[in-house]
PDB file of C-alpha atoms in Angstrom:
ATOM      1  CA  MET A   1     -19.214 -16.904  23.384  1.00 97.00           C
ATOM      2  CA  ARG A   2     -16.878 -13.993  24.089  1.00 98.00           C
ATOM      3  CA  VAL A   3     -13.486 -14.938  22.618  1.00 98.00           C
ATOM      4  CA  VAL A   4      -9.985 -13.574  23.096  1.00 98.00           C
ATOM      5  CA  MET A   5      -7.568 -14.799  20.424  1.00 98.00           C
ATOM      6  CA  PHE A   6      -3.810 -15.329  20.713  1.00 98.00           C
ATOM      7  CA  GLY A   7      -2.232 -15.893  17.312  1.00 96.00           C
ATOM      8  CA  TYR A   8       0.461 -15.133  14.786  1.00 93.00           C
ATOM      9  CA  GLN A   9       1.218 -15.441  11.054  1.00 91.00           C
ATOM     10  CA  THR A  10      -1.098 -17.123   8.543  1.00 92.00           C
ATOM     11  CA  TRP A  11      -2.259 -19.813  11.001  1.00 93.00           C
ATOM     12  CA  GLY A  12      -3.409 -17.154  13.447  1.00 95.00           C
ATOM     13  CA  HIS A  13      -4.850 -15.076  10.610  1.00 95.00           C
ATOM     14  CA  ARG A  14      -6.960 -18.018   9.392  1.00 95.00           C
ATOM     15  CA  THR A  15      -8.110 -18.724  12.938  1.00 97.00           C
ATOM     16  CA  LEU A  16      -9.122 -15.128  13.498  1.00 97.00           C
ATOM     17  CA  GLN A  17     -10.993 -15.037  10.190  1.00 97.00           C
ATOM     18  CA  ALA A  18     -12.872 -18.204  11.149  1.00 97.00           C
ATOM     19  CA  LEU A  19     -13.825 -16.648  14.487  1.00 98.00           C
ATOM     20  CA  LEU A  20     -14.945 -13.391  12.868  1.00 98.00           C
ATOM     21  CA  ASP A  21     -17.110 -15.370  10.451  1.00 97.00           C
ATOM     22  CA  SER A  22     -18.656 -17.410  13.279  1.00 97.00           C
ATOM     23  CA  GLU A  23     -21.399 -16.659  15.768  1.00 97.00           C
ATOM     24  CA  HIS A  24     -18.827 -15.887  18.458  1.00 98.00           C
ATOM     25  CA  ASP A  25     -17.785 -12.401  19.568  1.00 98.00           C
ATOM     26  CA  VAL A  26     -14.049 -11.654  19.298  1.00 98.00           C
ATOM     27  CA  VAL A  27     -13.393  -9.063  21.999  1.00 98.00           C
ATOM     28  CA  LEU A  28      -9.561  -8.860  22.017  1.00 98.00           C
ATOM     29  CA  VAL A  29      -6.615 -10.106  19.943  1.00 98.00           C
ATOM     30  CA  VAL A  30      -3.061 -10.668  21.205  1.00 98.00           C
ATOM     31  CA  THR A  31      -0.303 -11.185  18.643  1.00 97.00           C
ATOM     32  CA  HIS A  32       3.484 -11.087  18.313  1.00 95.00           C
ATOM     33  CA  PRO A  33       5.516  -8.286  16.730  1.00 93.00           C
ATOM     34  CA  LYS A  34       6.893  -8.982  13.261  1.00 85.00           C
ATOM     35  CA  SER A  35      10.058 -11.091  13.236  1.00 72.00           C
ATOM     36  CA  ASP A  36      13.078 -11.306  10.922  1.00 69.00           C
ATOM     37  CA  HIS A  37      13.555 -15.029  11.624  1.00 65.00           C
ATOM     38  CA  ALA A  38      13.628 -16.890   8.283  1.00 62.00           C
ATOM     39  CA  TYR A  39      10.755 -19.220   9.142  1.00 64.00           C
ATOM     40  CA  GLU A  40       8.601 -16.497  10.690  1.00 62.00           C
ATOM     41  CA  LYS A  41       8.765 -14.332   7.554  1.00 66.00           C
ATOM     42  CA  ILE A  42       7.006 -17.154   5.676  1.00 74.00           C
ATOM     43  CA  TRP A  43       3.192 -17.284   5.671  1.00 73.00           C
ATOM     44  CA  SER A  44       3.226 -13.950   7.485  1.00 77.00           C
ATOM     45  CA  ASP A  45      -0.348 -12.671   7.057  1.00 87.00           C
ATOM     46  CA  SER A  46      -0.894 -10.054   9.753  1.00 93.00           C
ATOM     47  CA  VAL A  47      -3.230 -10.953  12.598  1.00 96.00           C
ATOM     48  CA  ALA A  48      -3.047  -7.364  13.856  1.00 96.00           C
ATOM     49  CA  ASP A  49      -4.127  -5.883  10.523  1.00 96.00           C
ATOM     50  CA  LEU A  50      -7.098  -8.232  10.233  1.00 97.00           C
ATOM     51  CA  ALA A  51      -8.236  -7.463  13.770  1.00 97.00           C
ATOM     52  CA  GLU A  52      -7.957  -3.725  13.240  1.00 97.00           C
ATOM     53  CA  GLU A  53      -9.936  -3.957   9.995  1.00 97.00           C
ATOM     54  CA  HIS A  54     -12.810  -5.387  12.054  1.00 98.00           C
ATOM     55  CA  GLY A  55     -12.489  -2.969  14.957  1.00 97.00           C
ATOM     56  CA  VAL A  56     -11.103  -5.546  17.398  1.00 98.00           C
ATOM     57  CA  PRO A  57      -8.601  -4.204  19.981  1.00 98.00           C
ATOM     58  CA  VAL A  58      -5.055  -5.539  19.544  1.00 98.00           C
ATOM     59  CA  LEU A  59      -2.192  -6.053  21.999  1.00 97.00           C
ATOM     60  CA  ILE A  60       1.350  -6.786  20.743  1.00 97.00           C
ATOM     61  CA  ARG A  61       3.451  -9.002  22.997  1.00 96.00           C
ATOM     62  CA  ASN A  62       6.462 -11.276  22.779  1.00 94.00           C
ATOM     63  CA  ARG A  63       5.385 -12.947  26.023  1.00 94.00           C
ATOM     64  CA  PRO A  64       1.977 -12.795  27.695  1.00 94.00           C
ATOM     65  CA  ASP A  65       3.222 -12.458  31.250  1.00 91.00           C
ATOM     66  CA  ASP A  66       2.816  -8.803  32.246  1.00 94.00           C
ATOM     67  CA  ASP A  67       0.251  -7.327  34.614  1.00 95.00           C
ATOM     68  CA  GLU A  68      -1.159  -4.896  32.049  1.00 96.00           C
ATOM     69  CA  LEU A  69      -2.070  -7.749  29.725  1.00 96.00           C
ATOM     70  CA  PHE A  70      -3.623  -9.690  32.585  1.00 96.00           C
ATOM     71  CA  GLU A  71      -5.804  -6.721  33.512  1.00 97.00           C
ATOM     72  CA  ARG A  72      -6.858  -6.196  29.895  1.00 97.00           C
ATOM     73  CA  LEU A  73      -7.851  -9.841  29.688  1.00 97.00           C
ATOM     74  CA  LYS A  74      -9.921  -9.590  32.868  1.00 97.00           C
ATOM     75  CA  ASP A  75     -11.640  -6.482  31.505  1.00 97.00           C
ATOM     76  CA  ALA A  76     -12.420  -8.326  28.252  1.00 98.00           C
ATOM     77  CA  ASP A  77     -14.282 -10.948  30.336  1.00 98.00           C
ATOM     78  CA  PRO A  78     -13.787 -13.845  27.860  1.00 98.00           C
ATOM     79  CA  ASP A  79     -15.632 -17.116  27.931  1.00 98.00           C
ATOM     80  CA  ILE A  80     -12.650 -18.698  26.191  1.00 98.00           C
ATOM     81  CA  ILE A  81      -9.225 -17.959  24.747  1.00 98.00           C
ATOM     82  CA  VAL A  82      -8.403 -19.452  21.350  1.00 98.00           C
ATOM     83  CA  ALA A  83      -4.684 -19.754  20.540  1.00 98.00           C
ATOM     84  CA  ASN A  84      -3.042 -20.722  17.266  1.00 97.00           C
ATOM     85  CA  ASN A  85       0.663 -20.398  16.456  1.00 93.00           C
ATOM     86  CA  TRP A  86       1.414 -18.534  19.659  1.00 94.00           C
ATOM     87  CA  ARG A  87       5.202 -18.837  19.928  1.00 89.00           C
ATOM     88  CA  THR A  88       5.905 -18.499  23.660  1.00 91.00           C
ATOM     89  CA  TRP A  89       4.675 -20.045  26.911  1.00 92.00           C
ATOM     90  CA  ILE A  90       1.259 -18.936  28.131  1.00 95.00           C
ATOM     91  CA  PRO A  91       1.275 -18.986  31.963  1.00 96.00           C
ATOM     92  CA  PRO A  92      -1.491 -20.691  33.957  1.00 96.00           C
ATOM     93  CA  ARG A  93      -2.985 -17.461  35.262  1.00 96.00           C
ATOM     94  CA  ILE A  94      -3.655 -16.528  31.614  1.00 97.00           C
ATOM     95  CA  PHE A  95      -4.864 -19.802  30.114  1.00 97.00           C
ATOM     96  CA  ALA A  96      -7.048 -20.575  33.155  1.00 97.00           C
ATOM     97  CA  LEU A  97      -8.624 -17.116  33.316  1.00 97.00           C
ATOM     98  CA  PRO A  98     -11.581 -17.589  30.914  1.00 98.00           C
ATOM     99  CA  ARG A  99     -14.671 -19.356  32.199  1.00 97.00           C
ATOM    100  CA  ARG A 100     -14.180 -22.220  29.733  1.00 98.00           C
ATOM    101  CA  GLY A 101     -10.402 -22.242  29.617  1.00 97.00           C
ATOM    102  CA  THR A 102      -8.138 -21.949  26.583  1.00 98.00           C
ATOM    103  CA  LEU A 103      -8.433 -23.852  23.311  1.00 98.00           C
ATOM    104  CA  ASN A 104      -5.137 -24.314  21.470  1.00 98.00           C
ATOM    105  CA  VAL A 105      -5.160 -25.113  17.741  1.00 98.00           C
ATOM    106  CA  HIS A 106      -2.008 -26.973  16.656  1.00 97.00           C
ATOM    107  CA  ASP A 107      -0.981 -28.078  13.154  1.00 96.00           C
ATOM    108  CA  SER A 108      -0.221 -31.710  13.911  1.00 97.00           C
ATOM    109  CA  LEU A 109      -2.030 -34.882  14.901  1.00 98.00           C
ATOM    110  CA  LEU A 110      -1.305 -34.688  18.601  1.00 98.00           C
ATOM    111  CA  PRO A 111       0.139 -36.293  20.653  1.00 98.00           C
ATOM    112  CA  LYS A 112       2.708 -36.550  17.829  1.00 97.00           C
ATOM    113  CA  TYR A 113       4.712 -33.505  16.721  1.00 97.00           C
ATOM    114  CA  ALA A 114       4.181 -31.172  19.636  1.00 96.00           C
ATOM    115  CA  GLY A 115       6.251 -28.010  19.401  1.00 92.00           C
ATOM    116  CA  PHE A 116       7.527 -26.267  16.277  1.00 91.00           C
ATOM    117  CA  SER A 117       7.459 -26.892  12.496  1.00 92.00           C
ATOM    118  CA  PRO A 118       5.372 -30.082  12.752  1.00 96.00           C
ATOM    119  CA  LEU A 119       4.575 -30.327   9.033  1.00 96.00           C
ATOM    120  CA  ILE A 120       8.232 -30.238   8.001  1.00 96.00           C
ATOM    121  CA  TRP A 121       9.295 -32.746  10.647  1.00 97.00           C
ATOM    122  CA  ALA A 122       6.384 -35.060   9.774  1.00 98.00           C
ATOM    123  CA  LEU A 123       7.273 -35.036   6.077  1.00 98.00           C
ATOM    124  CA  ILE A 124      10.953 -35.730   6.743  1.00 97.00           C
ATOM    125  CA  ASN A 125       9.975 -38.632   9.000  1.00 97.00           C
ATOM    126  CA  GLY A 126       7.769 -40.202   6.337  1.00 97.00           C
ATOM    127  CA  GLU A 127       4.398 -39.867   8.062  1.00 98.00           C
ATOM    128  CA  SER A 128       1.413 -40.975   5.969  1.00 98.00           C
ATOM    129  CA  GLU A 129      -0.870 -38.217   7.221  1.00 98.00           C
ATOM    130  CA  VAL A 130      -0.794 -34.812   8.902  1.00 98.00           C
ATOM    131  CA  GLY A 131      -3.543 -32.675  10.357  1.00 98.00           C
ATOM    132  CA  VAL A 132      -4.835 -30.126  12.828  1.00 98.00           C
ATOM    133  CA  THR A 133      -5.781 -30.645  16.485  1.00 98.00           C
ATOM    134  CA  ALA A 134      -7.832 -28.405  18.790  1.00 98.00           C
ATOM    135  CA  HIS A 135      -7.135 -29.231  22.430  1.00 98.00           C
ATOM    136  CA  MET A 136      -7.702 -27.692  25.832  1.00 98.00           C
ATOM    137  CA  MET A 137      -4.548 -26.030  27.116  1.00 97.00           C
ATOM    138  CA  ASN A 138      -2.902 -27.142  30.323  1.00 95.00           C
ATOM    139  CA  ASP A 139       0.536 -26.525  31.823  1.00 91.00           C
ATOM    140  CA  GLU A 140       2.307 -29.039  29.556  1.00 91.00           C
ATOM    141  CA  LEU A 141       3.309 -28.273  25.966  1.00 89.00           C
ATOM    142  CA  ASP A 142       0.523 -29.265  23.533  1.00 94.00           C
ATOM    143  CA  ALA A 143      -0.663 -31.917  25.990  1.00 95.00           C
ATOM    144  CA  GLY A 144      -4.289 -31.105  26.851  1.00 97.00           C
ATOM    145  CA  ASP A 145      -7.406 -33.132  26.061  1.00 98.00           C
ATOM    146  CA  ILE A 146      -8.342 -33.235  22.370  1.00 98.00           C
ATOM    147  CA  VAL A 147     -11.638 -31.554  21.451  1.00 98.00           C
ATOM    148  CA  ARG A 148     -11.503 -32.028  17.685  1.00 98.00           C
ATOM    149  CA  GLN A 149      -8.934 -33.370  15.236  1.00 98.00           C
ATOM    150  CA  GLU A 150      -8.872 -33.792  11.452  1.00 98.00           C
ATOM    151  CA  ALA A 151      -6.276 -35.435   9.191  1.00 98.00           C
ATOM    152  CA  VAL A 152      -5.234 -35.302   5.536  1.00 98.00           C
ATOM    153  CA  ALA A 153      -3.076 -37.781   3.629  1.00 98.00           C
ATOM    154  CA  VAL A 154       0.513 -37.032   2.646  1.00 98.00           C
ATOM    155  CA  GLY A 155       0.940 -37.700  -1.074  1.00 97.00           C
ATOM    156  CA  PRO A 156       4.094 -39.301  -2.540  1.00 97.00           C
ATOM    157  CA  THR A 157       5.286 -36.010  -4.075  1.00 97.00           C
ATOM    158  CA  ASP A 158       3.862 -33.553  -1.534  1.00 98.00           C
ATOM    159  CA  THR A 159       6.110 -30.763  -0.361  1.00 98.00           C
ATOM    160  CA  ALA A 160       5.857 -28.977   2.964  1.00 96.00           C
ATOM    161  CA  THR A 161       4.188 -26.142   1.044  1.00 95.00           C
ATOM    162  CA  ASP A 162       1.533 -28.561  -0.254  1.00 97.00           C
ATOM    163  CA  LEU A 163       0.926 -29.802   3.287  1.00 97.00           C
ATOM    164  CA  PHE A 164       0.643 -26.239   4.556  1.00 95.00           C
ATOM    165  CA  HIS A 165      -2.168 -25.539   2.091  1.00 95.00           C
ATOM    166  CA  LYS A 166      -3.893 -28.825   2.938  1.00 96.00           C
ATOM    167  CA  THR A 167      -3.817 -28.255   6.681  1.00 96.00           C
ATOM    168  CA  VAL A 168      -4.513 -24.513   6.745  1.00 95.00           C
ATOM    169  CA  ASP A 169      -7.877 -25.294   5.164  1.00 94.00           C
ATOM    170  CA  LEU A 170      -8.688 -27.447   8.225  1.00 97.00           C
ATOM    171  CA  ILE A 171      -8.267 -24.574  10.686  1.00 96.00           C
ATOM    172  CA  ALA A 172     -11.769 -23.131  10.307  1.00 96.00           C
ATOM    173  CA  PRO A 173     -13.746 -26.396  10.618  1.00 97.00           C
ATOM    174  CA  VAL A 174     -11.580 -27.694  13.466  1.00 98.00           C
ATOM    175  CA  THR A 175     -11.693 -24.426  15.434  1.00 98.00           C
ATOM    176  CA  VAL A 176     -15.368 -23.602  14.936  1.00 98.00           C
ATOM    177  CA  GLY A 177     -16.358 -27.238  15.412  1.00 98.00           C
ATOM    178  CA  ALA A 178     -14.466 -27.432  18.692  1.00 98.00           C
ATOM    179  CA  LEU A 179     -16.051 -24.211  19.929  1.00 98.00           C
ATOM    180  CA  ALA A 180     -19.501 -25.577  19.114  1.00 98.00           C
ATOM    181  CA  LEU A 181     -18.840 -28.572  21.363  1.00 98.00           C
ATOM    182  CA  ILE A 182     -17.594 -26.349  24.175  1.00 98.00           C
ATOM    183  CA  ALA A 183     -20.495 -23.904  23.795  1.00 97.00           C
ATOM    184  CA  SER A 184     -22.933 -26.819  24.015  1.00 97.00           C
ATOM    185  CA  GLY A 185     -21.709 -27.483  27.545  1.00 95.00           C
ATOM    186  CA  GLN A 186     -19.468 -30.457  26.832  1.00 94.00           C
ATOM    187  CA  THR A 187     -16.527 -30.595  29.222  1.00 93.00           C
ATOM    188  CA  GLU A 188     -15.182 -34.146  28.816  1.00 95.00           C
ATOM    189  CA  PHE A 189     -12.833 -34.596  25.864  1.00 98.00           C
ATOM    190  CA  THR A 190     -10.277 -37.167  24.680  1.00 98.00           C
ATOM    191  CA  PRO A 191      -7.119 -37.422  26.807  1.00 98.00           C
ATOM    192  CA  GLN A 192      -3.870 -37.672  24.884  1.00 97.00           C
ATOM    193  CA  ASP A 193      -1.831 -40.873  25.113  1.00 96.00           C
ATOM    194  CA  ARG A 194       1.375 -39.323  26.419  1.00 93.00           C
ATOM    195  CA  SER A 195       3.343 -42.503  25.678  1.00 95.00           C
ATOM    196  CA  GLN A 196       2.924 -41.609  21.993  1.00 96.00           C
ATOM    197  CA  ALA A 197       4.026 -37.974  22.341  1.00 95.00           C
ATOM    198  CA  THR A 198       6.902 -36.579  20.280  1.00 96.00           C
ATOM    199  CA  PHE A 199       8.398 -33.085  20.569  1.00 95.00           C
ATOM    200  CA  PHE A 200      10.264 -30.966  18.026  1.00 93.00           C
ATOM    201  CA  HIS A 201      12.150 -27.674  18.201  1.00 90.00           C
ATOM    202  CA  LYS A 202      12.186 -24.707  15.819  1.00 86.00           C
ATOM    203  CA  ARG A 203      14.182 -25.600  12.708  1.00 89.00           C
ATOM    204  CA  SER A 204      17.642 -24.120  12.179  1.00 89.00           C
ATOM    205  CA  ALA A 205      20.340 -24.136   9.488  1.00 88.00           C
ATOM    206  CA  GLU A 206      21.780 -27.355  10.910  1.00 92.00           C
ATOM    207  CA  ASP A 207      18.474 -29.110  10.300  1.00 95.00           C
ATOM    208  CA  ILE A 208      18.544 -28.408   6.552  1.00 96.00           C
ATOM    209  CA  ARG A 209      22.178 -29.371   5.967  1.00 97.00           C
ATOM    210  CA  ILE A 210      22.317 -32.611   3.929  1.00 97.00           C
ATOM    211  CA  ASP A 211      24.083 -35.554   5.531  1.00 97.00           C
ATOM    212  CA  TRP A 212      24.985 -37.987   2.736  1.00 96.00           C
ATOM    213  CA  ASN A 213      25.061 -40.837   5.239  1.00 94.00           C
ATOM    214  CA  TRP A 214      21.262 -40.668   5.319  1.00 95.00           C
ATOM    215  CA  PRO A 215      19.387 -43.095   3.035  1.00 95.00           C
ATOM    216  CA  ALA A 216      18.275 -41.580  -0.281  1.00 96.00           C
ATOM    217  CA  GLU A 217      14.607 -41.995   0.691  1.00 96.00           C
ATOM    218  CA  ASP A 218      15.120 -39.764   3.729  1.00 97.00           C
ATOM    219  CA  LEU A 219      17.077 -37.176   1.755  1.00 98.00           C
ATOM    220  CA  GLU A 220      14.397 -37.004  -0.926  1.00 98.00           C
ATOM    221  CA  ARG A 221      11.820 -36.194   1.758  1.00 98.00           C
ATOM    222  CA  LEU A 222      14.173 -33.592   3.272  1.00 98.00           C
ATOM    223  CA  VAL A 223      14.373 -31.839  -0.108  1.00 98.00           C
ATOM    224  CA  ARG A 224      10.568 -31.862  -0.415  1.00 98.00           C
ATOM    225  CA  ALA A 225      10.198 -30.663   3.167  1.00 97.00           C
ATOM    226  CA  GLN A 226      12.492 -27.706   2.488  1.00 96.00           C
ATOM    227  CA  SER A 227      10.624 -26.590  -0.625  1.00 92.00           C
ATOM    228  CA  GLU A 228      10.051 -22.949  -1.545  1.00 91.00           C
ATOM    229  CA  PRO A 229       9.324 -20.683   0.261  1.00 91.00           C
ATOM    230  CA  TYR A 230      11.191 -22.513   3.046  1.00 91.00           C
ATOM    231  CA  PRO A 231      15.012 -22.371   3.073  1.00 93.00           C
ATOM    232  CA  SER A 232      16.298 -25.088   0.735  1.00 96.00           C
ATOM    233  CA  ALA A 233      18.241 -28.159   1.805  1.00 98.00           C
ATOM    234  CA  PHE A 234      21.915 -27.601   1.108  1.00 98.00           C
ATOM    235  CA  THR A 235      25.265 -29.299   0.744  1.00 97.00           C
ATOM    236  CA  PHE A 236      28.748 -28.209  -0.318  1.00 97.00           C
ATOM    237  CA  HIS A 237      30.574 -28.814  -3.577  1.00 95.00           C
ATOM    238  CA  ARG A 238      34.235 -27.865  -3.833  1.00 92.00           C
ATOM    239  CA  GLY A 239      33.895 -25.697  -0.739  1.00 93.00           C
ATOM    240  CA  ARG A 240      30.874 -23.734  -1.930  1.00 94.00           C
ATOM    241  CA  ARG A 241      27.332 -23.952  -0.712  1.00 96.00           C
ATOM    242  CA  LEU A 242      24.949 -25.682  -3.123  1.00 97.00           C
ATOM    243  CA  GLU A 243      21.178 -25.815  -2.580  1.00 98.00           C
ATOM    244  CA  VAL A 244      19.314 -28.917  -3.718  1.00 98.00           C
ATOM    245  CA  LEU A 245      15.939 -27.803  -5.047  1.00 98.00           C
ATOM    246  CA  ALA A 246      14.581 -31.066  -6.464  1.00 97.00           C
ATOM    247  CA  ALA A 247      15.557 -34.720  -6.311  1.00 97.00           C
ATOM    248  CA  VAL A 248      14.154 -38.235  -6.626  1.00 97.00           C
ATOM    249  CA  VAL A 249      15.286 -41.617  -5.393  1.00 96.00           C
ATOM    250  CA  SER A 250      17.338 -43.356  -8.088  1.00 94.00           C
ATOM    251  CA  GLN A 251      16.020 -46.415  -9.859  1.00 92.00           C
ATOM    252  CA  GLY A 252      19.320 -48.228  -9.593  1.00 90.00           C
ATOM    253  CA  ARG A 253      21.420 -49.092  -6.581  1.00 90.00           C
ATOM    254  CA  TYR A 254      24.841 -47.535  -6.206  1.00 87.00           C
ATOM    255  CA  GLY A 255      27.808 -48.361  -4.045  1.00 85.00           C
ATOM    256  CA  GLY A 256      30.711 -46.219  -2.947  1.00 86.00           C
ATOM    257  CA  THR A 257      31.504 -43.291  -0.726  1.00 89.00           C
ATOM    258  CA  PRO A 258      28.447 -41.270   0.440  1.00 93.00           C
ATOM    259  CA  GLY A 259      28.388 -37.919  -1.351  1.00 94.00           C
ATOM    260  CA  ARG A 260      30.151 -39.160  -4.501  1.00 92.00           C
ATOM    261  CA  ILE A 261      28.807 -37.671  -7.730  1.00 92.00           C
ATOM    262  CA  PHE A 262      28.334 -40.877  -9.632  1.00 87.00           C
ATOM    263  CA  TYR A 263      26.165 -41.276 -12.691  1.00 82.00           C
ATOM    264  CA  ARG A 264      23.496 -39.551 -14.779  1.00 89.00           C
ATOM    265  CA  GLU A 265      20.114 -41.254 -14.519  1.00 91.00           C
ATOM    266  CA  GLY A 266      17.077 -39.811 -16.318  1.00 89.00           C
ATOM    267  CA  ASP A 267      16.836 -36.099 -15.561  1.00 88.00           C
ATOM    268  CA  GLY A 268      19.058 -36.358 -12.509  1.00 92.00           C
ATOM    269  CA  VAL A 269      22.615 -36.899 -11.424  1.00 94.00           C
ATOM    270  CA  VAL A 270      22.940 -39.680  -8.855  1.00 94.00           C
ATOM    271  CA  ILE A 271      24.713 -38.960  -5.589  1.00 93.00           C
ATOM    272  CA  VAL A 272      25.716 -41.969  -3.511  1.00 92.00           C
ATOM    273  CA  ALA A 273      23.820 -41.960  -0.202  1.00 92.00           C
ATOM    274  CA  GLY A 274      23.482 -44.032   2.954  1.00 90.00           C
ATOM    275  CA  ALA A 275      25.791 -45.160   5.725  1.00 81.00           C
ATOM    276  CA  ASP A 276      26.190 -48.635   4.203  1.00 76.00           C
ATOM    277  CA  ALA A 277      26.453 -47.426   0.599  1.00 71.00           C
ATOM    278  CA  ARG A 278      29.830 -49.120   0.184  1.00 67.00           C
ATOM    279  CA  MET A 279      28.042 -52.453   0.028  1.00 69.00           C
ATOM    280  CA  GLY A 280      26.206 -51.407  -3.149  1.00 67.00           C
ATOM    281  CA  ARG A 281      22.789 -52.050  -1.617  1.00 76.00           C
ATOM    282  CA  ASN A 282      21.468 -48.500  -1.610  1.00 85.00           C
ATOM    283  CA  HIS A 283      19.476 -46.387  -3.974  1.00 91.00           C
ATOM    284  CA  GLY A 284      21.191 -43.105  -4.665  1.00 93.00           C
ATOM    285  CA  LEU A 285      19.654 -39.642  -4.645  1.00 96.00           C
ATOM    286  CA  ALA A 286      19.103 -38.418  -8.202  1.00 96.00           C
ATOM    287  CA  VAL A 287      19.440 -34.637  -7.885  1.00 97.00           C
ATOM    288  CA  THR A 288      17.586 -32.839 -10.669  1.00 97.00           C
ATOM    289  CA  ARG A 289      17.786 -29.124  -9.843  1.00 97.00           C
ATOM    290  CA  VAL A 290      20.229 -26.991  -7.837  1.00 97.00           C
ATOM    291  CA  ARG A 291      20.955 -23.378  -6.905  1.00 97.00           C
ATOM    292  CA  THR A 292      24.530 -22.150  -6.687  1.00 95.00           C
ATOM    293  CA  GLU A 293      26.041 -19.867  -4.074  1.00 94.00           C
ATOM    294  CA  ASP A 294      25.697 -16.881  -6.426  1.00 94.00           C
ATOM    295  CA  GLY A 295      21.954 -17.531  -6.913  1.00 95.00           C
ATOM    296  CA  ARG A 296      21.972 -19.315 -10.280  1.00 95.00           C
ATOM    297  CA  GLU A 297      19.263 -21.986 -10.578  1.00 96.00           C
ATOM    298  CA  LEU A 298      19.967 -24.739 -13.093  1.00 93.00           C
ATOM    299  CA  SER A 299      19.601 -28.413 -13.823  1.00 95.00           C
ATOM    300  CA  ALA A 300      21.905 -30.701 -11.896  1.00 94.00           C
ATOM    301  CA  ALA A 301      23.103 -32.258 -15.143  1.00 92.00           C
ATOM    302  CA  ASP A 302      24.208 -28.866 -16.440  1.00 91.00           C
ATOM    303  CA  TYR A 303      25.853 -27.986 -13.154  1.00 92.00           C
ATOM    304  CA  PHE A 304      27.731 -31.236 -12.640  1.00 88.00           C
ATOM    305  CA  THR A 305      28.907 -31.714 -16.252  1.00 78.00           C
ATOM    306  CA  SER A 306      32.677 -32.254 -16.189  1.00 64.00           C
ATOM    307  CA  MET A 307      32.863 -31.186 -12.515  1.00 69.00           C
ATOM    308  CA  GLY A 308      32.682 -34.537 -10.698  1.00 74.00           C
ATOM    309  CA  GLY A 309      34.015 -35.033  -7.204  1.00 86.00           C
ATOM    310  CA  TYR A 310      32.033 -35.175  -3.988  1.00 91.00           C
ATOM    311  CA  LEU A 311      29.235 -33.385  -2.208  1.00 90.00           C
ATOM    312  CA  THR A 312      30.021 -32.831   1.449  1.00 93.00           C
ATOM    313  CA  SER A 313      28.222 -31.860   4.621  1.00 90.00           C
ATOM    314  CA  ARG A 314      30.919 -29.286   5.401  1.00 90.00           C
ATOM    315  CA  PRO A 315      32.845 -26.873   3.164  1.00 89.00           C
TER     316      PRO A 315
END
């Protein structure tokens, strides 16, 4: 099939590589310009560079809604568009243009986690598995019929970085497998159960700020979700920003004011956590490694020695 690809960053790069390695003919690539947004500088393999290395024409767009792009797409005469990690709305006149429509490849197990940063949100929410879904695009966000979907388990110590590597390896088999079904003439696929749909926005600084009223189990997953190279979860100590790089749920249960620096346990320093912590029913968060405002990375025990006090959500 003649394929036009819309994609960006490492997800788009992996998709394009899978298409170039397949029997299909990539006739045009559309990608975004480079961005300075913190999350978009991560996993930033260039789709444009890969396309140019293989002699595939490239168009750079923030939004695919101009007449020049539409004419270039018509001239390319695609059987299908394949999109992965395209960051803006694709209008109906674009996604409906190819003879076999547009296949969108999304890094979640749709209908859950439509939208942005699905791996991070899924880890924070304690999901047992994540995955990749190839679905036919329609005029709702990540809502079209599912062509192929594969899942991987979330391990008890997995970080968002671990889940990225697990799921990025699914892109090629999911994409090429879905195209094989479409090329075979199949047109009926699995409708999504929209009653199960969840939607998430692009993550911001507010989403990585630690709220000590959360249970320790949730905070431990937040720390893992915001692992390097993502921006680290952070709190404030004595008015200064403090990044929490590693933490575990405490073995003991601790009562008192959420955010109180309480007790050394193993390799960590326990911070009281949870809205009902005053009842003494909660596990604390045993913080093991931190980074200070001036960039020093050190063990929490070394940092908190003789300092005491509270960790707060605001300076």
